[in-house]
Amino acid sequence: MSFLVIGECVADIVRAPAGSGVADRVHPGGSPANVAYGLARLGRDVTLLTQLADDSAGRLIADHLRGAGVRITLGGTPARTPSAVVGLDGRGQATYAFDIAWTLEAGEPADATPARVAPAHVHIGSIAAVTAPGADTVLAETERLRDRATVSYDPNVRPKLMGEHAEAVARVERCVALSDLVKASDEDLAWLYPGRQPHAIAARWLSLGPAVVLVTRGADGSLAVTRHHTVTAGVPPVPVVDTVGAGDSFMSAVLDTLAGRDRSALGRLSADELAGLLARAGAAAAVTVSRAGAQPPDRAELDAIRQEFGLRSGRVS
């Protein structure tokens, strides 16, 4: 099964808490790029449609992605590779200050690869899906492919880049309506819909079209909502180095777990299947927060942490 991920690459310049004595670290990042990388680490066939400049950050990111097996298609070359200064508090929680422009075009392969079949699944999200003018290309490509591919979306809200609130919500909901599965964090939902509970927001999103809505809640675990079931799950208690890329690792594991399910099958997921999905994805996120930067697990690491903590199921409510 082949995956197409459409979205930005970002050089994450990670700064430790003031007074820690730790030097800045530069990590390959960008939520869609992290999802593509996570899928490749799990052995999946994945192509990333993105933009990279021919600079040191762009080369670092390209080498990182290709090293895991990600194929890169470039939709234009920006003057510089996007970057984000990532601040960490004493608990490893991350905040971001971005330097990014997004002007995606349909793209041509940057890697010399044989002709490929159309993807079976398309993943979109983050800055790329809502930032003009490149977001128009993201949505057009998604609409072109969705008749023959399932679609997932992660808003990965960055408030400083979202613009006027009502317009941002409308753009997010357009992406939700194109999707079969949506994943968001509780922080995303709190910004998009202040004062509303995740269950109510999930119900609204389900009414727009998706079959499954997932909500990540950090150390409090995760939530899955469909038209038939609501399921919650915890996460393994691991030491947190930083939270960079945790949600993207969760997303990669979700897509890996559900690989091959068509639109109809996603709508028929049982409570037990949803519980297992959350447990496996939560384990992937736990591996990622236990080490610096967006470093998702490979299949062996993911299996190992699930065995260590006996992760099998969540709780049906």
Short mmCIF file of C-alpha atoms in Angstrom, two decimals, residues 24 30 58 62 70 108 114 130 132 149 269 280 293:
data_model
loop_
_atom_site.label_atom_id
_atom_site.label_comp_id
_atom_site.label_asym_id
_atom_site.label_seq_id
_atom_site.Cartn_x
_atom_site.Cartn_y
_atom_site.Cartn_z
CA ASP A 24 20.60 24.52 20.72
CA GLY A 30 7.45 19.78 10.09
CA GLY A 58 17.06 21.59 3.27
CA ALA A 62 16.22 15.62 2.69
CA VAL A 70 10.77 8.52 2.05
CA GLU A 108 7.89 16.98 -9.87
CA PRO A 114 10.17 4.29 -11.34
CA VAL A 130 -4.41 26.30 5.64
CA ALA A 132 -2.09 30.56 1.25
CA ALA A 149 -7.75 7.10 -1.90
CA LEU A 269 -14.36 -0.12 13.20
CA ARG A 280 -0.57 1.25 19.58
CA GLY A 293 13.36 15.66 18.60
#
